[in-house]
C-alpha cells in the first residue's frame, strides 16, 4: 500500500500487482516467461470504475496469446500485462451506472489485482439466488457460451445421433456433453484418467467414456459407437482428433473448438491425417471462437441459466488461491491436473 496526501487527508492507495509478459514461451509456460510486478493505480476519469478483481479465468488460449503465431486477437506484447477474463467488485466509481459495491465483468481485465474499466464496457454480473459467483466465470460465462453455440449452432444435434466430446471432463466439454444428452443424443466423452471418466458416466449421464491415457480411442469408439459419430466436438486436436475423425459418418459435423494438444508446440500444426475423409464423407468442419457469438450471449444464457438454477446442469470449478500462483496454475490445463473450470481467486468476495 502507498500513503498519499489528498487535500490534507491521508488516503491509502492500493498497489496493483500485475503479471507482465517478459518473453514468448518456447514450450510449456515457465517461471521466467512472466514477471509479477507492482504498479500504482491510475486516476479514474469520468465514466470509469476501479475494480478489485475477485477471480481470474485461466484458459488454454492464454498460451496462444503469449505466442506471436497468427491468431484471432493481437498477441500480448512483451512488457504488457497478461490478458485474461476477470470479475470483480467496484471499489471506486466515477460512473453513475456502476456504483461502488456492484459486481462487474470488465471484459478482459488482465492478470492483476485491480482493473480500470469504462462503464460502456463493464457489465454488471446479475445476482442469481443460490448460484455462486464463480458460475459466471464458467457455465454462465464464456465457457457455457462456447459449449452452447459450438454444439447447437455448428453441431446441430438431432435426437438419436452420436456425439463425441474430447477434453470431456473439462470446463467446456462437460457442458457440451450434458447439452447433447438433453437433445436426446448418445454421448461419448474422452478424458484423462479413471476418475474423470467415472464422473462423466456416473454423474453426468454420458453413455460412455474413453480414457485417452490408457485406452485405444479407435478401438473403444468401434465398441461404444458402432454406428459411427455424427458430431465430434473437438477440443484437443492431434492424435485424439485423428482417432475420432476416422469414425465420423457421412454428413457428420465437427465444431472445431480447440486443439489444446498443440498449443505448447512451435511451428505449423498438422491437420487431420486422412483429409480425404472430409470430402468422401462430406464432413462439415467449422472452427469458431466464442467472441464472435457475444452479441448472441442472451440466447445462450436463456437456456443455460434455468438449467443451472434447476440443477439440471452440473459443473465444477477448480479455484487456486492467490494471483502469485497464476503462472504455475496455468500449467494444470495442459497436464489435466485440475477438476473443472480453472480459476484464480485474486481477492475475497465482498
Ligand atoms: N473456441 C473457443 O472460443 C473456445 C473457448 C473456450 C475454450 N476453448 C478450447 O476448448 C478446449 C477446452 O478448454 P477448457 O477451457 O474447457 O479447458 P479444460 O477442458 O477445463 O482443460 C483442458 C483439458 O484438456 C485436456 N488436455 C490437455 N492437454 C491434452 C492432450 N495433450 N491430450 C488430450 N487432452 C489434453 C485435459 O483434460 P484430461 O485431464 O481429461 O486429459 C485438460 O484438463 C481447449 O482446446 C480450449 O482452447 C475454445
Short mmCIF file of C-alpha atoms and ligand atoms in Angstrom, two decimals:
data_model
loop_
_atom_site.label_atom_id
_atom_site.label_comp_id
_atom_site.label_asym_id
_atom_site.label_seq_id
_atom_site.Cartn_x
_atom_site.Cartn_y
_atom_site.Cartn_z
CA UNK A 1 0.00 0.00 0.00
CA UNK A 2 1.14 3.58 -0.67
CA UNK A 3 0.18 6.54 1.55
CA UNK A 4 -0.60 9.74 -0.38
CA UNK A 5 -1.72 13.22 0.64
CA UNK A 6 -5.17 14.20 -0.65
CA UNK A 7 -6.30 17.68 0.49
CA UNK A 8 -4.52 17.27 3.78
CA UNK A 9 -6.21 13.92 4.39
CA UNK A 10 -4.05 10.81 4.15
CA UNK A 11 -5.52 8.36 1.65
CA UNK A 12 -4.19 4.86 1.18
CA UNK A 13 -3.74 3.86 -2.45
CA UNK A 14 -3.59 0.15 -3.09
CA UNK A 15 -0.71 -1.28 -5.05
CA UNK A 16 -1.63 -3.22 -8.15
CA UNK A 17 0.25 -6.47 -8.65
CA UNK A 18 0.38 -7.38 -12.33
CA UNK A 19 1.72 -10.33 -14.29
CA UNK A 20 3.71 -8.93 -17.20
CA UNK A 21 4.79 -10.98 -20.23
CA UNK A 22 8.61 -10.92 -20.38
CA UNK A 23 9.25 -13.29 -23.27
CA UNK A 24 7.39 -15.70 -25.52
CA UNK A 25 7.35 -19.24 -24.06
CA UNK A 26 9.29 -21.79 -26.11
CA UNK A 27 7.12 -24.72 -24.95
CA UNK A 28 5.33 -25.03 -21.59
CA UNK A 29 4.99 -21.66 -19.85
CA UNK A 30 7.90 -21.31 -17.42
CA UNK A 31 8.69 -19.10 -14.41
CA UNK A 32 10.85 -16.70 -16.46
CA UNK A 33 8.24 -16.06 -19.15
CA UNK A 34 6.19 -13.72 -16.95
CA UNK A 35 7.08 -11.46 -14.03
CA UNK A 36 4.91 -10.28 -11.14
CA UNK A 37 5.46 -6.53 -10.80
CA UNK A 38 3.86 -3.80 -8.69
CA UNK A 39 2.33 -0.70 -10.24
CA UNK A 40 0.45 2.32 -9.00
CA UNK A 41 -3.17 2.74 -9.98
CA UNK A 42 -4.14 5.43 -12.47
CA UNK A 43 -6.52 8.27 -11.54
CA UNK A 44 -10.07 7.48 -12.64
CA UNK A 45 -11.57 9.52 -15.46
CA UNK A 46 -15.26 10.39 -15.73
CA UNK A 47 -17.24 7.29 -16.66
CA UNK A 48 -14.63 4.88 -15.25
CA UNK A 49 -14.62 2.49 -12.30
CA UNK A 50 -11.83 0.90 -10.27
CA UNK A 51 -12.47 -2.81 -9.93
CA UNK A 52 -10.92 -5.04 -7.27
CA UNK A 53 -10.59 -8.31 -9.17
CA UNK A 54 -12.05 -11.33 -7.40
CA UNK A 55 -11.49 -14.17 -9.86
CA UNK A 56 -9.25 -14.61 -12.90
CA UNK A 57 -10.22 -17.18 -15.50
CA UNK A 58 -7.26 -19.29 -16.68
CA UNK A 59 -7.85 -20.51 -20.20
CA UNK A 60 -5.90 -22.65 -22.66
CA UNK A 61 -5.99 -19.73 -25.08
CA UNK A 62 -3.73 -17.71 -22.75
CA UNK A 63 -0.90 -19.87 -24.04
CA UNK A 64 -1.83 -18.84 -27.60
CA UNK A 65 -1.99 -15.15 -26.64
CA UNK A 66 1.56 -15.42 -25.21
CA UNK A 67 2.86 -16.55 -28.59
CA UNK A 68 3.20 -14.45 -31.73
CA UNK A 69 1.61 -17.01 -34.02
CA UNK A 70 -1.17 -15.94 -36.38
CA UNK A 71 -4.25 -15.82 -34.13
CA UNK A 72 -7.70 -14.29 -33.63
CA UNK A 73 -6.58 -11.43 -31.34
CA UNK A 74 -3.32 -9.49 -31.35
CA UNK A 75 -0.65 -11.36 -29.36
CA UNK A 76 0.01 -9.91 -25.90
CA UNK A 77 3.05 -7.66 -26.39
CA UNK A 78 6.26 -8.23 -24.45
CA UNK A 79 6.09 -5.93 -21.40
CA UNK A 80 2.28 -5.79 -21.36
CA UNK A 81 0.05 -7.06 -18.55
CA UNK A 82 -1.13 -10.55 -19.42
CA UNK A 83 -4.65 -10.51 -20.85
CA UNK A 84 -7.36 -12.52 -19.07
CA UNK A 85 -11.02 -12.54 -18.12
CA UNK A 86 -11.93 -11.44 -14.60
CA UNK A 87 -14.88 -10.47 -12.47
CA UNK A 88 -14.55 -8.02 -9.62
CA UNK A 89 -16.21 -5.55 -7.32
CA UNK A 90 -16.38 -1.82 -7.97
CA UNK A 91 -14.26 -0.13 -5.29
CA UNK A 92 -14.31 3.42 -6.64
CA UNK A 93 -16.69 4.85 -9.16
CA UNK A 94 -16.92 7.86 -11.41
CA UNK A 95 -19.71 6.17 -13.38
CA UNK A 96 -23.32 6.70 -12.35
CA UNK A 97 -24.46 3.35 -13.74
CA UNK A 98 -21.90 1.34 -11.74
CA UNK A 99 -21.87 2.39 -8.07
CA UNK A 100 -19.38 1.10 -5.52
CA UNK A 101 -20.09 -2.43 -4.38
CA UNK A 102 -21.59 -3.86 -7.58
CA UNK A 103 -20.04 -6.94 -9.14
CA UNK A 104 -18.90 -6.43 -12.71
CA UNK A 105 -17.24 -8.17 -15.60
CA UNK A 106 -14.89 -5.65 -17.23
CA UNK A 107 -14.31 -7.86 -20.25
CA UNK A 108 -10.59 -8.60 -20.34
CA UNK A 109 -9.40 -7.20 -17.02
CA UNK A 110 -5.99 -8.86 -17.08
CA UNK A 111 -3.84 -10.86 -14.69
CA UNK A 112 -3.78 -8.20 -11.97
CA UNK A 113 -5.26 -7.19 -8.61
CA UNK A 114 -7.21 -4.21 -9.96
CA UNK A 115 -8.68 -3.20 -13.29
CA UNK A 116 -9.93 0.13 -14.51
CA UNK A 117 -12.84 -0.03 -16.93
CA UNK A 118 -15.25 2.30 -18.62
CA UNK A 119 -18.94 1.94 -17.83
CA UNK A 120 -19.50 1.46 -21.55
CA UNK A 121 -17.51 -1.80 -21.41
CA UNK A 122 -18.01 -3.24 -17.90
CA UNK A 123 -21.16 -5.32 -17.46
CA UNK A 124 -22.95 -5.90 -14.17
CA UNK A 125 -22.92 -9.55 -13.12
CA UNK A 126 -26.51 -10.49 -12.27
CA UNK A 127 -27.24 -11.97 -8.86
CA UNK A 128 -28.95 -15.35 -9.23
CA UNK A 129 -30.24 -16.84 -5.98
CA UNK A 130 -28.31 -19.93 -4.95
CA UNK A 131 -25.80 -19.61 -7.81
CA UNK A 132 -22.19 -18.89 -6.82
CA UNK A 133 -20.31 -16.01 -8.40
CA UNK A 134 -17.86 -18.46 -9.92
CA UNK A 135 -20.66 -19.79 -12.15
CA UNK A 136 -20.38 -16.52 -14.09
CA UNK A 137 -16.77 -17.45 -14.85
CA UNK A 138 -17.74 -20.92 -16.06
CA UNK A 139 -21.11 -22.34 -17.02
CA UNK A 140 -22.79 -18.91 -17.24
CA UNK A 141 -19.74 -17.23 -18.75
CA UNK A 142 -17.68 -17.76 -21.90
CA UNK A 143 -17.31 -21.47 -21.09
CA UNK A 144 -21.04 -22.13 -21.21
CA UNK A 145 -21.46 -19.99 -24.30
CA UNK A 146 -18.67 -21.85 -26.10
CA UNK A 147 -20.33 -25.17 -25.35
CA UNK A 148 -23.80 -23.94 -26.29
CA UNK A 149 -23.02 -22.22 -29.59
CA UNK A 150 -20.46 -24.77 -30.75
CA UNK A 151 -22.87 -27.63 -30.19
CA UNK A 152 -26.16 -26.03 -31.17
CA UNK A 153 -25.07 -23.71 -33.98
CA UNK A 154 -22.42 -25.86 -35.65
CA UNK A 155 -23.07 -29.37 -34.36
CA UNK A 156 -26.86 -29.10 -34.77
CA UNK A 157 -27.61 -32.25 -32.75
CA UNK A 158 -30.58 -34.44 -33.62
CA UNK A 159 -32.20 -36.99 -31.29
CA UNK A 160 -30.57 -40.40 -31.62
CA UNK A 161 -27.30 -39.07 -33.04
CA UNK A 162 -23.93 -39.98 -31.54
CA UNK A 163 -21.81 -37.15 -30.18
CA UNK A 164 -18.15 -37.47 -29.17
CA UNK A 165 -16.56 -34.80 -26.97
CA UNK A 166 -12.83 -34.56 -26.23
CA UNK A 167 -11.48 -32.96 -23.03
CA UNK A 168 -14.94 -34.07 -21.95
CA UNK A 169 -14.45 -33.69 -18.19
CA UNK A 170 -13.14 -30.15 -18.64
CA UNK A 171 -14.95 -26.86 -18.42
CA UNK A 172 -16.35 -26.70 -21.96
CA UNK A 173 -16.55 -30.43 -22.66
CA UNK A 174 -18.61 -31.31 -19.60
CA UNK A 175 -21.28 -28.76 -20.57
CA UNK A 176 -21.30 -29.90 -24.21
CA UNK A 177 -21.96 -33.49 -23.20
CA UNK A 178 -24.84 -32.59 -20.90
CA UNK A 179 -26.45 -30.34 -23.50
CA UNK A 180 -26.13 -33.10 -26.10
CA UNK A 181 -27.78 -35.58 -23.72
CA UNK A 182 -30.63 -33.09 -23.25
CA UNK A 183 -31.06 -33.09 -27.05
CA UNK A 184 -31.55 -36.85 -26.99
CA UNK A 185 -28.10 -37.82 -28.28
CA UNK A 186 -25.86 -40.70 -27.37
CA UNK A 187 -22.75 -39.10 -25.85
CA UNK A 188 -19.23 -40.49 -25.56
CA UNK A 189 -16.59 -38.48 -23.70
CA UNK A 190 -12.81 -38.70 -24.00
CA UNK A 191 -10.95 -37.74 -20.83
CA UNK A 192 -7.72 -38.41 -18.95
CA UNK A 193 -7.90 -40.90 -16.08
CA UNK A 194 -10.47 -43.16 -14.43
CA UNK A 195 -11.79 -40.51 -12.01
CA UNK A 196 -12.74 -38.11 -14.79
CA UNK A 197 -14.23 -40.93 -16.88
CA UNK A 198 -16.30 -42.14 -13.92
CA UNK A 199 -17.64 -38.60 -13.34
CA UNK A 200 -18.81 -38.47 -16.96
CA UNK A 201 -20.74 -41.72 -16.90
CA UNK A 202 -21.87 -41.86 -13.23
CA UNK A 203 -22.66 -38.20 -12.53
CA UNK A 204 -23.25 -36.53 -15.89
CA UNK A 205 -25.10 -39.37 -17.61
CA UNK A 206 -22.71 -39.83 -20.55
CA UNK A 207 -23.28 -43.13 -22.36
CA UNK A 208 -19.59 -43.96 -22.44
CA UNK A 209 -16.17 -42.59 -21.59
CA UNK A 210 -12.74 -43.32 -23.03
CA UNK A 211 -9.54 -42.76 -21.05
CA UNK A 212 -7.13 -41.33 -23.59
CA UNK A 213 -4.19 -42.07 -21.30
CA UNK A 214 -4.69 -45.84 -21.12
CA UNK A 215 -7.18 -46.87 -23.80
CA UNK A 216 -7.08 -47.20 -27.58
CA UNK A 217 -9.53 -44.48 -28.63
CA UNK A 218 -10.29 -46.01 -32.02
CA UNK A 219 -10.95 -49.49 -30.62
CA UNK A 220 -13.16 -48.04 -27.87
CA UNK A 221 -15.12 -45.94 -30.36
CA UNK A 222 -15.75 -49.02 -32.51
CA UNK A 223 -17.25 -50.62 -29.39
CA UNK A 224 -19.13 -47.63 -27.94
CA UNK A 225 -20.26 -46.01 -31.20
CA UNK A 226 -20.78 -48.92 -33.61
CA UNK A 227 -22.93 -46.74 -35.90
CA UNK A 228 -20.26 -44.08 -36.20
CA UNK A 229 -20.00 -40.49 -34.97
CA UNK A 230 -22.39 -37.76 -36.09
CA UNK A 231 -20.84 -34.86 -34.15
CA UNK A 232 -17.25 -34.58 -32.99
CA UNK A 233 -16.96 -31.61 -30.61
CA UNK A 234 -13.20 -31.19 -30.95
CA UNK A 235 -11.27 -29.71 -28.03
CA UNK A 236 -7.91 -31.48 -28.28
CA UNK A 237 -6.66 -31.89 -31.87
CA UNK A 238 -3.68 -34.07 -32.79
CA UNK A 239 -3.90 -37.82 -32.27
CA UNK A 240 -7.20 -37.63 -30.39
CA UNK A 241 -8.85 -35.76 -33.26
CA UNK A 242 -7.40 -38.18 -35.81
CA UNK A 243 -8.76 -41.18 -33.95
CA UNK A 244 -12.28 -39.72 -33.75
CA UNK A 245 -12.35 -38.45 -37.35
CA UNK A 246 -11.77 -41.97 -38.62
CA UNK A 247 -15.21 -42.84 -37.18
CA UNK A 248 -17.13 -39.82 -38.47
CA UNK A 249 -20.21 -40.54 -40.54
CA UNK A 250 -21.32 -39.13 -43.88
CA UNK A 251 -22.76 -35.63 -43.36
CA UNK A 252 -21.35 -35.50 -39.82
CA UNK A 253 -20.28 -32.22 -38.22
CA UNK A 254 -17.18 -31.16 -36.33
CA UNK A 255 -17.31 -27.94 -34.32
CA UNK A 256 -13.56 -27.20 -34.01
CA UNK A 257 -13.44 -25.55 -30.61
CA UNK A 258 -9.84 -26.10 -29.58
CA UNK A 259 -6.61 -28.02 -30.18
CA UNK A 260 -5.04 -27.93 -26.74
CA UNK A 261 -2.63 -30.77 -27.50
CA UNK A 262 -0.83 -28.44 -29.92
CA UNK A 263 -0.64 -25.12 -28.02
CA UNK A 264 2.76 -25.74 -26.41
CA UNK A 265 4.32 -26.59 -29.77
CA UNK A 266 6.20 -24.28 -32.09
CA UNK A 267 5.51 -24.06 -35.80
CA UNK A 268 2.67 -25.18 -38.03
CA UNK A 269 0.23 -27.71 -36.63
CA UNK A 270 -0.66 -30.80 -38.61
CA UNK A 271 -4.26 -31.22 -39.69
CA UNK A 272 -6.18 -34.48 -39.97
CA UNK A 273 -4.02 -37.28 -41.38
CA UNK A 274 -6.89 -38.51 -43.57
CA UNK A 275 -8.12 -35.22 -45.01
CA UNK A 276 -9.75 -37.03 -47.94
CA UNK A 277 -12.33 -38.39 -45.49
CA UNK A 278 -13.74 -34.87 -45.19
CA UNK A 279 -14.50 -34.95 -48.91
CA UNK A 280 -15.60 -38.56 -49.23
CA UNK A 281 -17.98 -38.28 -46.26
CA UNK A 282 -18.99 -34.63 -46.78
CA UNK A 283 -17.97 -33.76 -43.22
CA UNK A 284 -18.58 -30.19 -42.07
CA UNK A 285 -15.63 -28.81 -40.07
CA UNK A 286 -16.05 -25.32 -38.71
CA UNK A 287 -13.63 -23.52 -36.43
CA UNK A 288 -15.24 -20.99 -34.11
CA UNK A 289 -14.28 -18.53 -31.39
CA UNK A 290 -16.78 -17.62 -28.72
CA UNK A 291 -16.16 -13.88 -29.02
CA UNK A 292 -17.94 -13.97 -32.39
CA UNK A 293 -21.05 -15.11 -30.53
CA UNK A 294 -21.01 -12.48 -27.77
CA UNK A 295 -23.76 -10.42 -29.47
CA UNK A 296 -25.95 -13.52 -29.03
CA UNK A 297 -24.99 -14.13 -25.38
CA UNK A 298 -28.56 -13.65 -24.12
CA UNK A 299 -29.71 -16.52 -26.33
CA UNK A 300 -27.33 -18.95 -24.62
CA UNK A 301 -27.99 -17.62 -21.12
CA UNK A 302 -31.75 -18.01 -21.63
CA UNK A 303 -31.11 -21.75 -21.97
CA UNK A 304 -28.21 -22.20 -19.54
CA UNK A 305 -29.39 -20.12 -16.57
CA UNK A 306 -32.64 -22.07 -15.99
CA UNK A 307 -30.73 -25.37 -16.32
CA UNK A 308 -28.25 -24.15 -13.70
CA UNK A 309 -30.96 -22.80 -11.38
CA UNK A 310 -32.90 -26.08 -11.57
CA UNK A 311 -29.72 -28.16 -11.01
CA UNK A 312 -30.15 -29.91 -14.36
CA UNK A 313 -26.68 -28.84 -15.47
CA UNK A 314 -23.64 -29.75 -13.39
CA UNK A 315 -20.30 -28.01 -13.48
CA UNK A 316 -17.16 -27.82 -11.38
CA UNK A 317 -14.72 -25.06 -10.65
CA UNK A 318 -11.13 -25.57 -9.53
CA UNK A 319 -10.06 -22.47 -7.64
CA UNK A 320 -6.37 -21.78 -6.99
CA UNK A 321 -5.74 -19.14 -4.32
CA UNK A 322 -3.54 -16.14 -4.98
CA UNK A 323 -2.62 -14.11 -8.05
CA UNK A 324 1.01 -15.01 -7.36
CA UNK A 325 0.17 -18.64 -8.24
CA UNK A 326 -1.40 -17.89 -11.64
CA UNK A 327 1.57 -18.93 -13.80
CA UNK A 328 2.02 -22.26 -12.01
CA UNK A 329 -1.72 -22.88 -12.15
CA UNK A 330 -1.94 -22.31 -15.91
CA UNK A 331 0.20 -25.42 -16.45
CA UNK A 332 -2.57 -27.55 -14.94
CA UNK A 333 -4.66 -27.09 -18.09
CA UNK A 334 -2.01 -28.93 -20.06
CA UNK A 335 -1.38 -31.76 -17.58
CA UNK A 336 -5.06 -32.19 -16.72
CA UNK A 337 -4.25 -31.69 -13.03
CA UNK A 338 -7.43 -29.74 -12.29
CA UNK A 339 -11.02 -30.64 -11.66
CA UNK A 340 -13.30 -28.22 -13.52
CA UNK A 341 -13.08 -24.66 -14.78
CA UNK A 342 -9.71 -23.33 -13.66
CA UNK A 343 -9.88 -20.03 -11.77
CA UNK A 344 -7.56 -17.99 -9.60
CA UNK A 345 -9.04 -16.31 -6.53
CA UNK A 346 -7.36 -12.91 -6.51
CA UNK A 347 -9.18 -11.42 -3.52
CA UNK A 348 -12.09 -12.40 -1.26
CA UNK A 349 -15.68 -11.90 -2.36
CA UNK A 350 -17.33 -8.95 -0.62
N1 LIG B 1 -13.24 -21.69 -29.49
C1 LIG B 1 -13.44 -21.02 -28.36
O1 LIG B 1 -13.98 -19.91 -28.33
C2 LIG B 1 -13.01 -21.67 -27.07
C3 LIG B 1 -13.41 -21.14 -25.83
C4 LIG B 1 -13.02 -21.82 -24.66
C5 LIG B 1 -12.20 -22.95 -24.77
N2 LIG B 1 -11.82 -23.38 -25.99
C6 LIG B 1 -11.00 -24.59 -26.16
O2 LIG B 1 -11.68 -25.66 -25.57
C7 LIG B 1 -10.74 -26.62 -25.08
C8 LIG B 1 -11.07 -26.90 -23.61
O3 LIG B 1 -10.88 -25.69 -22.88
P1 LIG B 1 -11.41 -25.55 -21.37
O4 LIG B 1 -11.25 -24.12 -21.00
O5 LIG B 1 -12.71 -26.20 -21.24
O6 LIG B 1 -10.29 -26.35 -20.58
P2 LIG B 1 -10.46 -27.71 -19.78
O7 LIG B 1 -11.08 -28.71 -20.69
O8 LIG B 1 -11.12 -27.44 -18.48
O9 LIG B 1 -8.94 -28.09 -19.52
C9 LIG B 1 -8.15 -28.56 -20.55
C10 LIG B 1 -8.15 -30.11 -20.60
O10 LIG B 1 -7.61 -30.53 -21.83
C11 LIG B 1 -7.12 -31.85 -21.69
N3 LIG B 1 -5.81 -31.94 -22.33
C12 LIG B 1 -4.76 -31.09 -22.19
N4 LIG B 1 -3.73 -31.47 -22.95
C13 LIG B 1 -4.15 -32.62 -23.60
C14 LIG B 1 -3.53 -33.51 -24.53
N5 LIG B 1 -2.27 -33.31 -24.97
N6 LIG B 1 -4.26 -34.57 -24.96
C15 LIG B 1 -5.52 -34.79 -24.53
N7 LIG B 1 -6.16 -33.98 -23.65
C16 LIG B 1 -5.48 -32.90 -23.19
C17 LIG B 1 -7.01 -32.12 -20.18
O11 LIG B 1 -8.07 -32.99 -19.84
P3 LIG B 1 -7.81 -34.53 -19.39
O12 LIG B 1 -7.26 -34.46 -17.99
O13 LIG B 1 -9.16 -35.10 -19.46
O14 LIG B 1 -6.83 -35.09 -20.36
C18 LIG B 1 -7.26 -30.75 -19.56
O15 LIG B 1 -7.90 -30.86 -18.32
C19 LIG B 1 -9.36 -26.02 -25.33
O16 LIG B 1 -8.85 -26.54 -26.53
C20 LIG B 1 -9.65 -24.54 -25.48
O17 LIG B 1 -8.68 -23.89 -26.25
C21 LIG B 1 -12.20 -22.76 -27.13
#
